[in-house]
Amino acid sequence: MAGITAPQRTRKSRKPTGKPNPPIILLTGLEKTGKSYEAARGSGSDLVGMTYWIEIGGTEGTADYYGRVPGADYEIVPHDGSYQDILDAIRWVNHQPRVGDKPNMLVIDSMTSLWDMLSDEIAMYARNRAIRKAQRNRSRIPSLDDPVVIDSDLWNRAKDRWGEVLWLLRRHQGPCLLLARTEVVTAFENDKPTRNTTRKVKAEKNLTAAVDAIVDLHAVGEAWLTGVRSLHMKIQPGETQRFPDFTVDALLRRLGLQDAADSRFASELRPDAELQEHGHHPAPTGAAPSLTGEQAAKLIRDALMHPTDPENALRELREEHGRRTLAAVTTETAWGVMSADDLITKSLNHLKAKAEEAQAGGGQPDERQGTADQETGQEDEPTGAGEPEPSGDSSPPPPDPEAEPPSSERPEEVSEAEEPQDIPRPRPTQVKKHNKVMAVLLTEAEIQARILGVSMQEHLESISVPDEGTPPPMTKLRTYVIEHRPAVIGLLEERGERDLANAYRLAGKPELKIAEMFATLYSDLATVG
C-alpha cells in the first residue's frame, strides 16, 4: 500500500548512554522460602537511600515483624486495600525525594495477592452481571453455588488494571523488588498433561517478561537466577544459574545499580481508539492543544442543552476529543478555573444528582416549577457574565463554563432545576423538538399502561404532579418509562410477542417511533411527526 515517504516532523537521533535502567527484580518461591526475609535484609543495602514497603494482602503480616531482621531499614506505606489506593501508594513512593544521591527502593509484597484481588473483582462483577441478566429476562437468578462464566472482556479489564500498576513501577526512579509465590503444577507437552511437574509464578502470566531479573528461592539460602537482562553478568539467554550466598544487595551490584541511570527509560506505546490518517495525528506531548478553552466551554454547554440525553452527550464529547486533550484545556467556570475534563466530570455528577432527585420525587417547589417550565418550552431570561444576578429565592443555575464566578455562592449550592447561564433563549424549533419528545414519552406510557392492564392515570400516579391535569416532568417521565420496560417486555414474551419484545428491548431512550412499533397491537395510537 502506498504511503508517505517524507518525515512529518523534525527528529534528532542520539547516541546510547550505555547505562542500565534501575532494575525491576522479581523474587519468587514457594511458601516459607524466605522471600520477605531477603527483601527486608536487602533494604539495608548502601546502594539505596530509603526503602518503602507496600504490603498487599496482609495474610502473612510480615512487614512489621521483619523490621527486626538484621540490617533491615525500610518504612511501611499504608493503604486501605483497594486497587485505587494501592495505585496511589505507588505514586506517593515515586514522588519521594532521594536520600543523598542514592535512589529509593520499592518493595511490593506480594504481586500474587494483587493478581488474586483483581481476579476476585472480575469474578464478583461477572456474578452481578449474571444476576442483572436473569432479572431482565425474568429467569432464575444464579445462586452462590452456580458457576458463572467470566467473559473475556472482564479478563481484559483485569489485565488493564494490572498493566497500570506495572506502568507506575516503570516510572519509579530506583530499583523495584517484587515478591510473588510459585506453585508446582503439571507440565504440559503438546497441550497434553504429562507425569512431570514444573514451577509456575502465581501472578499475571506476562509478569516475568516485564522484569529485569528473576530469582527463584527453592529453600532458605538456596537461590537460582532463572532470567536476567544485564550485560554486567556472564549468563547465557535461557540459562538457569545457581546464585550462591544470595542477597538482594549482591544482586543489585551484579545488575550494575551503581552505574544505573537516574531514571528508567521506557518507550511506551500509545494506542489510539481511532485509526488516524496522515494529517490527523494527535499533537505531540508539550504542543499547544488543538481545542481552545472557549471552544471546549461551548461544546460542554451545547451538550448540557441536549433535549433528551445530556449525560450521553457529555460522554460522547469526552470520547471524541479524548481525556488527554481535554485535560490540557483550561476553562473558567462558576466553579473556578479547571480543565475541560474536570468540567465534564462536574457536569456528569450534576446530572446524576439531578436524576436521583427526580427519581426520588423529592424536589422542592421551585425545582418542580423549573422543570414544568422546561416541559412547556419556557426558560428564564439568560444571565450574562456582566449582568446582575437574578432576584428572588430561586437557586442559582448550573455553572456556565464561560461565566464569571459569583461572589457569594458556592459550587455545591448550584440549582439543578435551571439551565446553565449565558445560554440563548431556545428557538421555536428547539421548543417543538422538546414538545415532540414529551409527546413520545406520553405515548410510551400509554402503551405500558395498556399492556400492564391499568389506566394511564393509575400508571403515572406515583410521579404525577399533585395539580390535576398537569403531566409529570419530562425527566421523571423518561426515567419512569425506562424502569418499567423490563416488566412490559416480560408480559409481551408471555403473550408470544417475542419479535415485538426484542424490538422494544432495543428501543431508543426515548423511542421516537414507539407508535409505529406497537401499531400491530394498538392502531389508534397517535403518531408523533
XYZ file of C-alpha atoms in Angstrom:
529
model
C 0.000 0.000 0.000
C 1.396 3.390 -1.000
C 2.221 5.807 1.786
C 4.071 8.984 2.669
C 7.871 8.872 2.265
C 8.798 12.268 3.707
C 9.121 12.637 7.525
C 6.230 14.515 9.109
C 8.115 16.171 11.985
C 11.674 17.102 12.938
C 13.627 14.454 14.850
C 17.090 14.242 16.340
C 18.919 10.981 16.893
C 21.215 10.392 19.861
C 23.972 8.069 20.979
C 23.168 5.311 23.505
C 24.176 6.109 27.079
C 25.324 2.581 27.916
C 23.784 2.924 31.386
C 21.405 0.254 32.680
C 17.945 1.110 33.948
C 17.216 0.869 37.670
C 16.264 -2.820 37.783
C 12.857 -4.345 38.461
C 13.543 -7.646 40.249
C 11.065 -10.496 40.712
C 11.756 -12.619 43.788
C 9.734 -15.846 43.642
C 9.484 -19.074 45.616
C 7.201 -21.462 47.404
C 5.724 -20.607 50.790
C 8.220 -20.102 53.644
C 11.335 -19.972 51.443
C 12.500 -16.573 52.726
C 11.247 -14.107 50.109
C 10.110 -11.445 52.579
C 13.138 -12.101 54.797
C 15.576 -11.476 51.910
C 13.671 -8.335 50.907
C 13.867 -6.984 54.456
C 17.572 -7.770 54.704
C 18.206 -6.146 51.296
C 16.517 -2.918 52.378
C 19.673 -2.022 54.279
C 21.872 -2.021 51.158
C 24.162 1.001 50.945
C 23.273 1.310 47.249
C 19.789 2.634 48.064
C 18.713 5.664 50.041
C 15.352 4.664 51.563
C 13.292 1.524 51.068
C 9.475 1.789 51.004
C 7.459 -1.373 51.658
C 3.896 -1.814 50.298
C 2.252 -4.922 51.740
C -0.673 -6.236 49.671
C -2.897 -8.956 51.071
C -1.800 -8.787 54.669
C -2.434 -12.501 55.262
C 1.135 -13.046 56.386
C 1.535 -9.693 58.141
C 5.325 -9.773 57.993
C 6.007 -6.119 57.177
C 6.102 -5.043 60.825
C 7.652 -8.206 62.205
C 10.530 -8.344 59.702
C 11.631 -4.886 60.752
C 13.811 -6.677 63.335
C 15.762 -8.593 60.658
C 19.468 -7.702 60.974
C 20.283 -4.863 58.593
C 16.639 -4.084 57.742
C 15.951 -0.398 57.105
C 12.597 0.355 55.469
C 9.342 2.214 56.011
C 5.845 0.789 55.514
C 3.474 2.675 53.188
C -0.148 2.193 54.388
C -3.205 1.830 52.141
C -6.848 0.806 52.553
C -6.603 -2.377 50.462
C -8.438 -1.042 47.407
C -6.937 -1.064 43.943
C -7.043 2.718 43.564
C -5.396 3.348 46.927
C -2.646 0.830 46.149
C -2.009 2.755 42.926
C -1.882 5.999 44.877
C 0.561 4.486 47.375
C 2.910 3.670 44.480
C 2.506 7.217 43.152
C 3.392 8.564 46.596
C 6.568 6.467 46.713
C 7.541 7.608 43.212
C 7.402 11.239 44.362
C 9.595 10.816 47.434
C 12.959 12.614 47.130
C 16.248 10.760 47.050
C 18.294 10.401 50.192
C 21.603 11.978 49.320
C 22.436 10.848 45.799
C 21.068 7.335 46.223
C 17.835 6.082 44.633
C 14.950 4.773 46.727
C 13.876 1.131 46.517
C 10.241 -0.011 46.342
C 9.202 -3.414 47.715
C 5.769 -4.885 46.893
C 4.763 -7.954 48.888
C 3.145 -9.544 47.062
C 2.193 -9.393 43.383
C 0.387 -12.703 43.844
C -2.085 -11.098 46.242
C -2.585 -8.181 43.854
C -3.485 -10.501 40.960
C -5.767 -12.542 43.232
C -7.593 -9.335 44.190
C -8.084 -8.317 40.554
C -9.332 -11.827 39.719
C -11.793 -11.716 42.619
C -13.074 -8.325 41.439
C -13.975 -9.530 37.957
C -15.489 -12.741 39.388
C -17.785 -10.629 41.566
C -18.641 -8.402 38.613
C -19.402 -11.440 36.419
C -21.804 -12.786 39.060
C -23.546 -9.417 39.383
C -23.773 -9.260 35.597
C -25.406 -12.710 35.514
C -27.894 -11.637 38.197
C -28.838 -8.492 36.262
C -29.266 -10.520 33.072
C -31.519 -13.021 34.859
C -33.626 -10.185 36.230
C -34.021 -8.646 32.783
C -35.010 -11.989 31.246
C -37.214 -12.921 34.221
C -35.308 -16.193 34.651
C -33.829 -17.936 37.675
C -31.198 -15.918 39.489
C -27.946 -17.894 39.892
C -27.091 -18.891 43.449
C -23.672 -18.757 45.058
C -23.172 -22.438 44.196
C -23.886 -21.961 40.483
C -20.798 -21.436 38.316
C -20.635 -18.132 36.452
C -18.613 -17.668 33.269
C -16.159 -14.738 33.335
C -16.285 -13.190 29.878
C -13.117 -12.244 28.044
C -13.856 -8.531 28.303
C -13.589 -8.770 32.096
C -10.229 -10.538 31.893
C -9.050 -7.777 29.565
C -10.197 -5.238 32.162
C -8.204 -7.017 34.882
C -5.124 -7.033 32.630
C -5.553 -3.304 32.013
C -5.613 -2.627 35.759
C -2.571 -4.861 36.235
C -0.801 -3.025 33.421
C -1.410 0.314 35.118
C 0.467 -0.948 38.189
C 3.431 -2.012 36.037
C 3.275 1.346 34.242
C 3.780 3.128 37.572
C 6.559 0.734 38.596
C 8.448 1.569 35.410
C 8.324 5.234 36.449
C 9.907 4.633 39.832
C 13.358 6.243 39.807
C 15.062 3.406 41.602
C 15.059 -0.386 41.926
C 11.799 -2.271 42.477
C 11.666 -5.593 44.321
C 8.504 -7.564 43.554
C 7.639 -10.663 45.583
C 5.458 -13.468 44.227
C 4.677 -17.063 45.145
C 5.348 -20.019 42.868
C 3.299 -23.202 42.731
C 4.047 -26.679 41.478
C 1.834 -27.542 38.507
C 1.579 -30.349 35.993
C 3.855 -29.952 32.975
C 2.192 -29.991 29.552
C 3.661 -31.197 26.291
C 1.853 -30.527 23.002
C -1.128 -29.272 25.010
C -1.346 -32.610 26.856
C -0.565 -33.189 30.556
C 2.463 -35.286 31.440
C 3.671 -37.017 34.606
C 6.233 -34.291 35.189
C 5.752 -31.130 37.227
C 7.084 -27.613 36.853
C 7.135 -24.379 38.871
C 4.896 -21.515 37.821
C 4.722 -17.936 39.110
C 1.279 -17.308 40.614
C 0.523 -13.923 39.045
C -0.391 -12.463 35.680
C 1.382 -14.595 33.083
C 3.342 -11.718 31.492
C 4.946 -10.566 34.750
C 8.194 -12.469 34.101
C 8.638 -10.679 30.768
C 8.189 -7.243 32.367
C 11.031 -7.543 34.897
C 14.803 -7.342 34.518
C 15.788 -10.272 36.733
C 14.055 -13.321 38.234
C 15.402 -15.076 41.317
C 13.673 -18.283 42.415
C 14.190 -19.349 46.034
C 13.902 -23.128 46.355
C 14.627 -23.040 50.076
C 16.162 -20.746 52.655
C 19.633 -19.902 51.330
C 19.130 -21.728 48.004
C 18.590 -19.234 45.171
C 18.540 -19.712 41.410
C 18.807 -16.953 38.827
C 16.283 -18.073 36.182
C 16.275 -14.981 33.969
C 18.167 -11.708 33.703
C 18.506 -8.721 31.371
C 22.034 -7.454 32.048
C 25.460 -7.017 30.457
C 27.150 -6.926 33.864
C 26.715 -10.682 34.345
C 28.046 -13.611 32.366
C 24.924 -15.665 31.726
C 23.532 -17.125 28.529
C 19.942 -16.473 27.391
C 17.628 -19.141 28.796
C 20.255 -20.371 31.269
C 19.363 -21.113 34.903
C 22.273 -20.334 37.195
C 22.809 -21.066 40.867
C 23.292 -17.905 42.949
C 25.481 -18.852 45.915
C 25.292 -16.696 49.043
C 22.364 -14.781 47.585
C 21.463 -11.361 48.948
C 19.476 -8.544 47.376
C 22.500 -6.264 47.792
C 24.718 -8.683 45.841
C 22.130 -8.948 43.069
C 21.822 -5.149 42.794
C 25.597 -4.857 42.428
C 25.747 -7.584 39.779
C 22.983 -5.826 37.850
C 25.028 -2.597 37.883
C 22.813 -0.383 40.033
C 25.862 1.681 40.960
C 26.205 2.630 37.266
C 22.482 2.904 36.502
C 20.743 5.940 35.052
C 18.927 8.316 37.386
C 15.543 7.281 35.984
C 14.241 4.390 33.948
C 13.964 4.972 30.212
C 10.796 3.430 28.809
C 9.433 3.910 25.297
C 5.714 3.434 25.877
C 3.224 2.657 23.140
C 0.222 4.958 22.695
C -2.654 3.038 21.047
C -5.339 5.246 19.560
C -9.035 4.412 19.704
C -9.412 5.789 16.159
C -7.170 4.850 13.249
C -5.704 8.242 12.396
C -4.577 9.025 8.875
C -1.951 11.441 7.567
C -2.520 14.970 8.775
C -4.787 13.951 11.653
C -2.358 12.625 14.227
C -2.697 13.823 17.825
C -0.475 16.720 18.766
C 2.843 15.606 20.321
C 3.343 15.946 24.032
C 4.017 19.536 25.011
C 2.360 21.013 21.906
C -0.453 23.508 22.182
C -3.852 21.782 22.366
C -5.948 21.912 19.197
C -9.037 22.731 21.297
C -9.225 26.146 22.969
C -10.882 26.824 26.310
C -13.638 28.849 24.652
C -14.391 26.080 22.175
C -14.440 23.445 24.917
C -16.767 25.574 27.045
C -19.188 25.958 24.125
C -19.153 22.211 23.385
C -19.878 21.366 27.023
C -22.629 23.966 27.154
C -24.222 22.522 23.997
C -24.033 19.014 25.474
C -25.811 20.208 28.626
C -28.575 21.610 26.383
C -29.194 18.226 24.707
C -33.004 17.821 24.685
C -33.120 14.115 25.625
C -29.809 12.760 26.926
C -27.264 15.370 28.082
C -25.307 12.762 30.048
C -24.635 10.676 26.946
C -23.793 13.841 25.006
C -21.110 14.712 27.576
C -19.644 11.199 27.435
C -19.573 11.286 23.633
C -17.798 14.644 23.806
C -15.140 13.160 26.092
C -14.758 10.115 23.838
C -14.475 12.237 20.688
C -11.709 14.559 21.937
C -10.032 12.260 24.472
C -9.286 12.853 28.127
C -5.676 13.787 27.422
C -6.700 16.659 25.131
C -9.483 17.863 27.419
C -7.197 17.773 30.461
C -4.819 20.172 28.697
C -7.574 22.739 28.007
C -8.275 25.307 30.759
C -11.775 26.752 31.201
C -13.109 29.437 33.534
C -16.400 28.480 35.183
C -18.552 29.409 38.141
C -16.796 26.539 39.906
C -13.466 28.242 39.298
C -10.672 27.591 36.822
C -10.474 23.915 35.850
C -9.673 21.715 32.884
C -12.346 20.798 30.372
C -12.103 17.159 31.500
C -12.768 18.144 35.126
C -15.673 20.320 33.991
C -17.244 17.345 32.190
C -16.848 15.260 35.358
C -18.502 18.006 37.417
C -21.344 18.234 34.902
C -21.885 14.455 34.907
C -22.077 14.433 38.710
C -24.510 17.337 38.489
C -26.775 15.427 36.074
C -26.551 12.276 38.193
C -27.691 14.137 41.291
C -30.496 15.693 39.264
C -31.682 12.276 38.068
C -31.560 10.852 41.599
C -33.692 13.696 42.924
C -36.149 13.257 40.062
C -36.378 9.516 40.711
C -36.888 10.030 44.430
C -39.622 12.586 43.700
C -38.391 14.828 46.490
C -37.821 18.033 44.522
C -38.555 21.411 46.025
C -41.433 23.543 44.685
C -39.103 25.832 42.775
C -37.450 22.808 41.150
C -40.785 21.406 40.056
C -41.724 24.771 38.630
C -38.401 24.986 36.767
C -38.965 21.536 35.298
C -42.523 22.362 34.350
C -41.291 25.483 32.552
C -38.934 23.285 30.585
C -41.753 20.951 29.624
C -43.693 23.890 28.134
C -40.636 25.185 26.338
C -40.151 28.256 28.564
C -36.970 29.197 30.368
C -35.750 32.081 32.474
C -34.116 35.025 30.770
C -30.406 34.180 30.252
C -27.988 35.919 32.561
C -24.804 37.330 31.054
C -21.438 37.358 32.751
C -21.662 41.089 33.432
C -25.395 41.355 34.170
C -26.985 41.453 37.640
C -27.804 38.169 39.344
C -31.473 37.119 39.152
C -33.563 38.168 42.118
C -35.898 36.052 44.208
C -35.459 32.872 46.169
C -34.741 30.625 43.199
C -31.437 28.761 43.350
C -28.602 29.790 41.022
C -28.358 27.894 37.723
C -25.699 25.282 36.857
C -22.331 26.848 36.038
C -21.696 28.251 32.623
C -18.117 27.379 31.546
C -17.643 30.995 30.380
C -19.432 32.836 33.193
C -17.641 34.777 35.936
C -17.685 33.017 39.328
C -20.382 34.524 41.591
C -19.030 36.203 44.706
C -21.470 34.845 47.311
C -22.257 31.347 46.061
C -20.522 28.025 46.453
C -20.438 25.304 43.746
C -22.489 22.912 45.847
C -25.319 25.482 46.065
C -25.900 25.395 42.303
C -29.503 24.512 41.461
C -30.247 21.507 39.329
C -33.576 22.839 38.083
C -32.370 25.542 35.695
C -30.276 25.600 32.557
C -26.677 26.983 32.513
C -26.097 30.744 32.310
C -25.353 32.617 29.069
C -27.476 30.145 27.099
C -29.595 31.768 24.387
C -33.353 31.556 24.632
C -34.492 28.370 22.860
C -35.652 28.852 19.314
C -39.118 27.659 18.233
C -37.536 24.616 16.614
C -35.975 23.648 19.947
C -39.313 24.065 21.716
C -41.018 21.994 19.042
C -38.469 19.209 19.414
C -38.805 19.366 23.189
C -42.599 19.015 22.980
C -42.173 16.181 20.475
C -40.041 14.216 22.943
C -42.644 14.786 25.664
C -45.400 13.503 23.376
C -43.354 10.402 22.564
C -42.838 9.641 26.267
C -46.566 10.046 26.980
C -47.357 7.674 24.092
C -44.970 5.077 25.508
C -46.514 5.480 28.962
C -49.970 4.870 27.461
C -48.708 1.693 25.741
C -47.226 0.458 29.017
C -50.482 1.147 30.855
C -52.471 -0.868 28.306
C -50.101 -3.840 28.448
C -49.971 -3.739 32.258
C -53.777 -3.609 32.387
C -54.129 -0.297 34.247
C -55.338 3.140 33.326
C -52.981 5.914 32.277
C -53.742 7.817 35.487
C -53.019 4.782 37.666
C -49.796 4.050 35.791
C -48.395 7.572 36.289
C -49.891 8.234 39.693
C -46.604 7.909 41.594
C -44.798 10.567 39.504
C -47.623 12.936 38.553
C -47.663 16.478 39.889
C -50.439 16.855 42.516
C -52.204 19.525 40.419
C -54.906 17.798 38.411
C -54.324 17.700 34.676
C -50.598 18.515 34.915
C -48.340 15.879 33.277
C -45.244 14.683 35.159
C -41.900 16.393 34.407
C -40.137 15.065 31.349
C -37.047 13.891 33.255
C -39.167 11.908 35.716
C -41.357 10.517 32.948
C -38.367 9.382 30.907
C -36.794 7.601 33.880
C -40.153 6.084 34.830
C -40.966 4.527 31.449
C -37.434 3.157 31.076
C -37.679 1.493 34.511
C -40.981 -0.186 33.510
C -39.696 -1.531 30.201
C -38.454 -4.892 31.610
C -41.880 -5.669 33.086
C -43.610 -4.827 29.795
C -41.084 -6.885 27.824
C -41.732 -9.860 30.109
C -45.503 -9.633 29.538
C -45.016 -9.383 25.779
C -42.898 -12.538 25.794
C -45.519 -14.375 27.846
C -48.127 -13.431 25.230
C -45.959 -14.786 22.426
C -44.983 -11.358 21.032
C -41.278 -12.178 21.021
C -40.361 -10.090 17.959
C -42.076 -7.061 19.433
C -40.432 -7.705 22.814
C -36.977 -7.860 21.208
C -37.636 -4.662 19.248
C -38.789 -2.925 22.428
C -35.699 -4.150 24.268
C -33.520 -2.367 21.700
C -35.661 0.773 21.591
C -34.134 4.199 21.997
C -34.385 6.326 25.115
C -36.783 7.765 24.126
C -38.006 5.840 21.076
C -39.372 8.360 18.559
C -41.175 5.649 16.568
C -42.841 3.992 19.528
C -46.323 4.335 17.984
C -45.239 2.640 14.740
C -43.552 -0.131 16.750
C -46.794 -1.036 18.558
C -49.138 -0.292 15.628
C -49.895 -4.013 15.211
C -51.374 -4.099 18.721
C -52.850 -0.614 19.017
C -53.736 1.056 15.739
C -55.354 4.039 17.454
C -52.089 5.453 18.791
C -51.255 8.953 17.657
C -48.114 9.149 15.527
C -45.732 11.939 16.507
C -44.459 13.760 13.440
